[in-house]
Amino acid sequence: MTILDRTKEIAKLRGLSLTDTAIKAGLAEKSIYSWDRSTPKADNLQKVADVLRVSTDYLLGRTDEMNYSSISENKQIDLKDALNDEIMLAFDGRDIPETDKVKIREYIELLDLKRRSEHE
């Protein structure tokens, strides 16, 4: 399977077209389509892998394990930032829609407000 084939496959699994994937990665709309004729630059491949939440090794066909983890064990993530950013969030392998992100953000803010009032 080629880089383009793997990218198409995982993009489809994530509910994205190649054009959508390229735009989210900050690339030209049709740039991924050229991957059947030439190998992408490492930084472009990484951007697409990040959008699709897979490793570059997966896209390159070096492994069948998606192995995506942009979070180190010791790194703290602020959920407010994560929910406000344009990154794709998922739960159990399925993308979280923007409407649900709003509900999650509101619930976390309510919990935080309750926690703060208990400590006053």
Phi, psi and omega in degrees: 000136182277169176302317180297316180299314180295320180295316177301314183300311183287327176297317179298318178300325180273000179078027182240148170275167176295325177297313178299318180299314180298316180297314179297331179276355180080025179254169175297145187312316186256011186298324183295329180299335180282353182293348175280344181253335181211151180286133180290156173296149182304318182291326177290320177298318179296319179299316180292318178300320178297316179298319183273355179059048174225168177277159175294326177300325177295313180297326180282352179082014180282341179210156174261359176271128181293327172043044180265124173206103178267006184246117176284163183297330185260001184273131178269137178245128176276114183299327178300315178296315181298320181285333180274337182286167179273016179284154179275123176256149181221157173226124180056038176083001180244136182299145176265120180292157182302322180298323178287326177300320179298316180295318179298315179300315180297319180294317179295321178296322177295316178298318180296316178299317179296315180299316180294320180291331178289333183266004180266000000 
